[in-house]
CSV table of C-alpha atoms in Angstrom, one decimal:
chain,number,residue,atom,x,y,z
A,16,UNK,CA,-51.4,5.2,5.3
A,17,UNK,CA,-52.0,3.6,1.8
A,18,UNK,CA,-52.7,-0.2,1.3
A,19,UNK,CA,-49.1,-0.6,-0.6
A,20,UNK,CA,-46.7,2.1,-0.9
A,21,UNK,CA,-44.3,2.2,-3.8
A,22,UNK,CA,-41.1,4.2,-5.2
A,23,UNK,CA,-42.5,8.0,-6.6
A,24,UNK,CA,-40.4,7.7,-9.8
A,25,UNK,CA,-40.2,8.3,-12.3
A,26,UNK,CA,-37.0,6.4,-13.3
A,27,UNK,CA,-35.0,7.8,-16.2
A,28,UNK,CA,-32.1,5.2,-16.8
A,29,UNK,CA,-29.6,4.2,-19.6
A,30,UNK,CA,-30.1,1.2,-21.8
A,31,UNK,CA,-28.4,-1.5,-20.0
A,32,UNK,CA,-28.6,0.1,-16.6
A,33,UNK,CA,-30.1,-1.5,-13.6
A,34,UNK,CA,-33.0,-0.3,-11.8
A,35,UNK,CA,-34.4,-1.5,-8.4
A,36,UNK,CA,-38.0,-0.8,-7.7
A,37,UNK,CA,-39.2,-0.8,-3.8
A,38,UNK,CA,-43.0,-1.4,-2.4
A,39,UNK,CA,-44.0,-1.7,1.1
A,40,UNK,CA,-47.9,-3.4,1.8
A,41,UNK,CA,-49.4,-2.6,5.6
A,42,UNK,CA,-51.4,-5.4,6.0
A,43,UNK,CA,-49.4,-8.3,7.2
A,44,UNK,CA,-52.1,-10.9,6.7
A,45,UNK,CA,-51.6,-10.7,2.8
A,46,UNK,CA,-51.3,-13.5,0.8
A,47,UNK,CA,-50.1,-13.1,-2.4
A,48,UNK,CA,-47.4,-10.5,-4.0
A,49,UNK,CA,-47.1,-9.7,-7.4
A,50,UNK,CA,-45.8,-7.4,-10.0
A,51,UNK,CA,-47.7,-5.6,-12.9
A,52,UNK,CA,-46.4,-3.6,-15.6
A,53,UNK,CA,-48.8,-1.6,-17.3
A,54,UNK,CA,-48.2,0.3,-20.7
A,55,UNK,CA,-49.3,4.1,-21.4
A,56,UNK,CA,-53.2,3.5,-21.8
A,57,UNK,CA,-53.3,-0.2,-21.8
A,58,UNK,CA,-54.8,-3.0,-18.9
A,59,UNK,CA,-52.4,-4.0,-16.5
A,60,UNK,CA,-50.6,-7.5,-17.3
A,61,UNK,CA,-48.8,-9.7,-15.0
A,62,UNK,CA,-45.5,-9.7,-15.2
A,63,UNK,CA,-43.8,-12.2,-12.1
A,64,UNK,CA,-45.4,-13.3,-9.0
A,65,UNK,CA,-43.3,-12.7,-5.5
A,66,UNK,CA,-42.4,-15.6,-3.4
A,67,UNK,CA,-40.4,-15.5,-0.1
A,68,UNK,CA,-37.8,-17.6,-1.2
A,69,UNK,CA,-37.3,-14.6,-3.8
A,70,UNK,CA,-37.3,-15.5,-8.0
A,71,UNK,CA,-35.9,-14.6,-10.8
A,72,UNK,CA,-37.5,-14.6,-14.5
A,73,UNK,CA,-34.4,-13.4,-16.9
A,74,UNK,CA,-33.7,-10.2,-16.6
A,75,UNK,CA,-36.2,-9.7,-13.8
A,76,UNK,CA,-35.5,-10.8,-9.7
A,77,UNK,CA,-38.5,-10.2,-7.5
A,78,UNK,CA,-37.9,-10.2,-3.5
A,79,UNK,CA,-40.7,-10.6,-0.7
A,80,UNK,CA,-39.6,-9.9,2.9
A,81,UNK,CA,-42.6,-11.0,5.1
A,82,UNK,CA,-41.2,-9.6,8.2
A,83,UNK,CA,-40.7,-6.0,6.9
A,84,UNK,CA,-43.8,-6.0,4.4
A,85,UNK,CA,-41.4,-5.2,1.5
A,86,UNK,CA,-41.1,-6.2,-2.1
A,87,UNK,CA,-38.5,-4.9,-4.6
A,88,UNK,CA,-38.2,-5.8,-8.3
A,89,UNK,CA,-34.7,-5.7,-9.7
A,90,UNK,CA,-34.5,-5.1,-13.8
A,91,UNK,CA,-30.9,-6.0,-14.9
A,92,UNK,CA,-29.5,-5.0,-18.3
A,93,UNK,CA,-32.9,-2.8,-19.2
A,94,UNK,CA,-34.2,-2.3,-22.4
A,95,UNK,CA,-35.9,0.5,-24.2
A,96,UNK,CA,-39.0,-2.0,-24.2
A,97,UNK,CA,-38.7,-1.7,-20.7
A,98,UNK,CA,-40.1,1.8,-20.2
A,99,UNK,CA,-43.5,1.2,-18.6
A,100,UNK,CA,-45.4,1.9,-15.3
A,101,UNK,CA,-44.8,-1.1,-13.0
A,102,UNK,CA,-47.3,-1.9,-10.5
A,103,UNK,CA,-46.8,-3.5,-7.0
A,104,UNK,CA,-50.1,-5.6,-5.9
A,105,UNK,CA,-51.0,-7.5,-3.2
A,106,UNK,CA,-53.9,-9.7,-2.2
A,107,UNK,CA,-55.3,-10.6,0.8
A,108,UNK,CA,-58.2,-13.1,0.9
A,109,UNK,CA,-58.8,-12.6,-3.0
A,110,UNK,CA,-58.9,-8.6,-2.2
A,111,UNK,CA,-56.0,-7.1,-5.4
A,112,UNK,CA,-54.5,-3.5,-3.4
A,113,UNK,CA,-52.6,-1.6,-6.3
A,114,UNK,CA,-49.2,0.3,-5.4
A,115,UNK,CA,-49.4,4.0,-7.3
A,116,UNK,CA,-46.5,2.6,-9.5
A,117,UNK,CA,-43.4,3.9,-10.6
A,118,UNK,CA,-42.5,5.2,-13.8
A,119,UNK,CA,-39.6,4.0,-15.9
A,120,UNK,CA,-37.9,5.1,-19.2
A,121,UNK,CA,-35.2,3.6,-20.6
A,122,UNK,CA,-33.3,6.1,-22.9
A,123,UNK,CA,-31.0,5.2,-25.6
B,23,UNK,CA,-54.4,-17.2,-20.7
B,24,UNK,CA,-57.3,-16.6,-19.7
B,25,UNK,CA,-59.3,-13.7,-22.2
B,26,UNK,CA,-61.4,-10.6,-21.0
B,27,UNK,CA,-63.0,-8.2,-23.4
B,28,UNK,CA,-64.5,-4.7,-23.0
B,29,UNK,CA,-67.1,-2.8,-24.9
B,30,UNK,CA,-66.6,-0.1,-25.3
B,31,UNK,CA,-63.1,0.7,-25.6
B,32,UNK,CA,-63.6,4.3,-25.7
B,33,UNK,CA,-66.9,6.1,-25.5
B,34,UNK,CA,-67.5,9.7,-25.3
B,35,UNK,CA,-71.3,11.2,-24.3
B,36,UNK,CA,-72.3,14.4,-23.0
B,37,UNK,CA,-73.3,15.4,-19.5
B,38,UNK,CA,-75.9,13.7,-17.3
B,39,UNK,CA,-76.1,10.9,-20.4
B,40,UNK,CA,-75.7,7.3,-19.0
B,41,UNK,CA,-72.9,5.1,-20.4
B,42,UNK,CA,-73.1,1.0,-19.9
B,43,UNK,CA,-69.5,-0.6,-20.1
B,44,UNK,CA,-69.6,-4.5,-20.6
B,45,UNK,CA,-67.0,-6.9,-19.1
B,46,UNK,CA,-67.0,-10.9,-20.6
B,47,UNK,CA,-65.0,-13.3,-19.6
B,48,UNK,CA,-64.4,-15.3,-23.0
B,49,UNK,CA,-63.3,-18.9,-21.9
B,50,UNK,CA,-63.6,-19.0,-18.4
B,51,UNK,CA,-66.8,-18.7,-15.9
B,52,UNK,CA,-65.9,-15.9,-13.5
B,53,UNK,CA,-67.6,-16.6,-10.4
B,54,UNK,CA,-65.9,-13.0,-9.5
B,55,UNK,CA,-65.4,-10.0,-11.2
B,56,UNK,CA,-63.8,-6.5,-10.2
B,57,UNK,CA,-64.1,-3.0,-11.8
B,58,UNK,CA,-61.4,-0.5,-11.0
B,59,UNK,CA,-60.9,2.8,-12.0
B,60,UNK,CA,-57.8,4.7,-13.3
B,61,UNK,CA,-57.4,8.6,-13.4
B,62,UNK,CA,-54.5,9.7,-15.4
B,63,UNK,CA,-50.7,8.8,-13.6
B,64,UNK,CA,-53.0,7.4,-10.8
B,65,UNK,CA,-52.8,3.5,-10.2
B,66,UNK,CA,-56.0,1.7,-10.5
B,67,UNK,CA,-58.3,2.3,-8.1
B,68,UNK,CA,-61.3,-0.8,-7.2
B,69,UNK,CA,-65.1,0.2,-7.4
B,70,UNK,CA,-66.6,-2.3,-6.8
B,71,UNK,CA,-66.7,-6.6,-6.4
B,72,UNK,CA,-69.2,-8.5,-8.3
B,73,UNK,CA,-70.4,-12.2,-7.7
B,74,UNK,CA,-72.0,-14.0,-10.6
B,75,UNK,CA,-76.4,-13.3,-8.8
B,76,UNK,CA,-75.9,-11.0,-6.2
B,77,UNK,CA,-75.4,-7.7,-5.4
B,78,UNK,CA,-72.2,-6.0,-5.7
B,79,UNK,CA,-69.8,-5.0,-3.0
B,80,UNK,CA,-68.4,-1.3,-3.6
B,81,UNK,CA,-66.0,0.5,-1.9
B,82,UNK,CA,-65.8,3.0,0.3
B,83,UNK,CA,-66.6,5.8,-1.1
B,84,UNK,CA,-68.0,4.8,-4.4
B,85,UNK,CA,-72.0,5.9,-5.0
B,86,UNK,CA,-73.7,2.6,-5.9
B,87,UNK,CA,-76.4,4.3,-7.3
B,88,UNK,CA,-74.1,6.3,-9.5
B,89,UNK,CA,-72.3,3.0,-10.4
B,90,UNK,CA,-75.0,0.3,-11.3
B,91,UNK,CA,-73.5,-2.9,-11.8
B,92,UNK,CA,-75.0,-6.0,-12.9
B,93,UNK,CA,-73.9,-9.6,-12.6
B,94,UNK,CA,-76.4,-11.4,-14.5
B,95,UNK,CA,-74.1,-14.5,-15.7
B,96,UNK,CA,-70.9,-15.8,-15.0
B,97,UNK,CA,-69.3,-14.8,-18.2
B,98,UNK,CA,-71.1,-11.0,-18.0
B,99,UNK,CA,-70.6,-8.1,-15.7
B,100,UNK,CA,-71.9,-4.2,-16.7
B,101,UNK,CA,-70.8,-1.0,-15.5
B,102,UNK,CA,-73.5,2.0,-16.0
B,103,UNK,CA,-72.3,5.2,-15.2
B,104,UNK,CA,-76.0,6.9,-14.9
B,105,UNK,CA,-76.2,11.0,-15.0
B,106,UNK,CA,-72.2,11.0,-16.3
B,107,UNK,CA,-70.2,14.1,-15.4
B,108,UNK,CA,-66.8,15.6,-16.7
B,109,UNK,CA,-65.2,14.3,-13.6
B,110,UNK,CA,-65.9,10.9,-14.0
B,111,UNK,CA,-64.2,10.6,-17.4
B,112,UNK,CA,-61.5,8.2,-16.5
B,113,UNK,CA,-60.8,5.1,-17.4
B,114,UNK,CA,-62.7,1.8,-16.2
B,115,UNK,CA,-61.5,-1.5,-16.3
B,116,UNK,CA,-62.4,-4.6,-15.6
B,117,UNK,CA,-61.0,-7.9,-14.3
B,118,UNK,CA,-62.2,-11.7,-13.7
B,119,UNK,CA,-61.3,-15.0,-11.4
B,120,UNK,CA,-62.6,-18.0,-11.4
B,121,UNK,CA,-62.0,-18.8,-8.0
B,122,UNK,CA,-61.4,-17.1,-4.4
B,123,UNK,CA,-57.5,-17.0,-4.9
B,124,UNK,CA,-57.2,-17.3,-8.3
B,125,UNK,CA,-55.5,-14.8,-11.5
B,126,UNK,CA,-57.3,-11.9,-11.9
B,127,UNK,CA,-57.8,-11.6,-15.7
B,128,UNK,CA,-57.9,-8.1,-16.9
B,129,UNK,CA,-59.6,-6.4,-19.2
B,130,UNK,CA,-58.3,-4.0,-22.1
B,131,UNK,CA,-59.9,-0.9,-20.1
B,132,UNK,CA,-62.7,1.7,-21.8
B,133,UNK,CA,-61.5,5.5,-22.0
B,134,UNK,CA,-64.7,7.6,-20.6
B,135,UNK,CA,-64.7,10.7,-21.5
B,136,UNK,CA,-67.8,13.4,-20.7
B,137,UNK,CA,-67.9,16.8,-22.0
C-alpha cells in the first residue's frame, strides 16, 4: 500500500466549477499535512498547509481527518490558472511522502 | 521565502557519461537537504537525505554508488549520476530545511536526459 494515496484524475472541469480533491496517508504517526501544486515541468510550490481544525485560503478549503487518515482540498469558483497537478504530502518526523497527484484542467 | 537554485536546469550527455547536479540554498543554511526524483505524470519520488558532513541516507532501492551525493557545506548539496543510462533521464530535484520540522524549500528541478 502507498505512503499517501490520492484521487487518479485527471479532472476536466468548467471555469467556475468546484472540484474536491481526496488523499488518504497510512501512517498515523504523521505530523504535518500539506498541499502542493506543481506546474507542467516546474518544482513543486506550497500552496496551503492542513490543520485539523480544517482552513480555508480564498478560494481554497483544506480538511484533515486524523481519525480516518484523510485530507481533501476543495477549489471553489476555479480558474483557468487553476489547471495544475496538485500534490498531497505528508511528513512524519521531517520525512516529505508525495501523493501521485491529480490532474486538473479548467476549460473555458 | 526561502530561495534554492539548481545547475543545471537541463543537461543532456550520452551514455555511461557522469552528470553532477548542484543544489544551493541561497539565504538559508540547510542543515538538511533531499533529492527526489520525478518520471514523467509520476509524483516525486525521494532518493536520498543529506546532512550538511555526513553520509547520505538513500532509499530503498536507490544504488548509492550510482547516485553520489555530497554534502560538503550547509548551503551545497551534489547529485552525480556516474555511468548515466537512458533510463535514468528523468527529472531531479532538490529541496532544503533548516531545521528537523521545518519548510522544505524546493528547487527549480534539472531535466536529465541520456541518449
Amino acid at each position: 500500500r502507498k505512503e499517501v494515496e490520492q484521487d487518479p484524475g485527471p479532472f476536466n472541469v468548467p471555469e467556475g466549477a468546484t472540484v474536491a480533491f481526496n488523499c488518504t496517508y497510512s501512517n498515523s504517526a504523521s505530523q504535518s499535512f500539506f498541499w502542493y501544486r506543481q506546474d507542467c515541468r516546474k518544482e513543486p510550490k506550497l500552496l496551503m498547509s492542513v490543520y485539523s481544525s480544517g482552513n480555508e485560503d480564498g478560494r481554497f478549503t483544506a480538511q484533515l481527518n486524523r481519525a480516518s487518515q484523510y485530507i481533501s482540498l476543495l477549489i471553489r469558483d476555479s480558474k483557468l490558472s487553476d489547471s495544475a497537478t496538485y500534490l498531497c504530502v505528508v511528513t512524519s518526523e521531517g520525512d516529505m511522502r508525495f501523493g501521485a497527484g491529480t490532474r486538473l484542467t479548467v476549460k473555458p | 521565502g526561502a530561495v534554492v537554485s539548481q545547475h543545471p536546469s537541463r543537461v543532456i550527455c550520452k551514455s555511461g557519461t557522469s552528470v553532477k547536479i548542484e543544489c544551493r540554498s541561497l539565504d538559508f543554511q540547510a542543515t538538511t537537504m533531499f533529492w527526489y526524483r520525478q518520471f514523467p505524470k509520476q509524483s516525486l519520488m525521494l532518493m536520498a537525505t543529506s546532512n550538511e558532513g555526513s553520509k547520505a541516507t538513500y532509499e530503498q532501492g536507490v544504488e548509492k554508488d550510482k547516485f553520489l551525493i555530497n554534502h560538503a557545506s550547509l548551503t551545497l548539496s551534489t547529485l552525480t549520476v556516474t555511468s548515466a543510462h537512458p533510463e535514468d533521464s528523468s527529472f531531479y530535484i532538490c529541496s532544503a530545511r533548516l531545521t528537523l520540522l521545518g519548510t522544505q524549500y524546493f528547487g527549480p528541478g534539472t531535466r536529465l536526459t541520456v541518449l
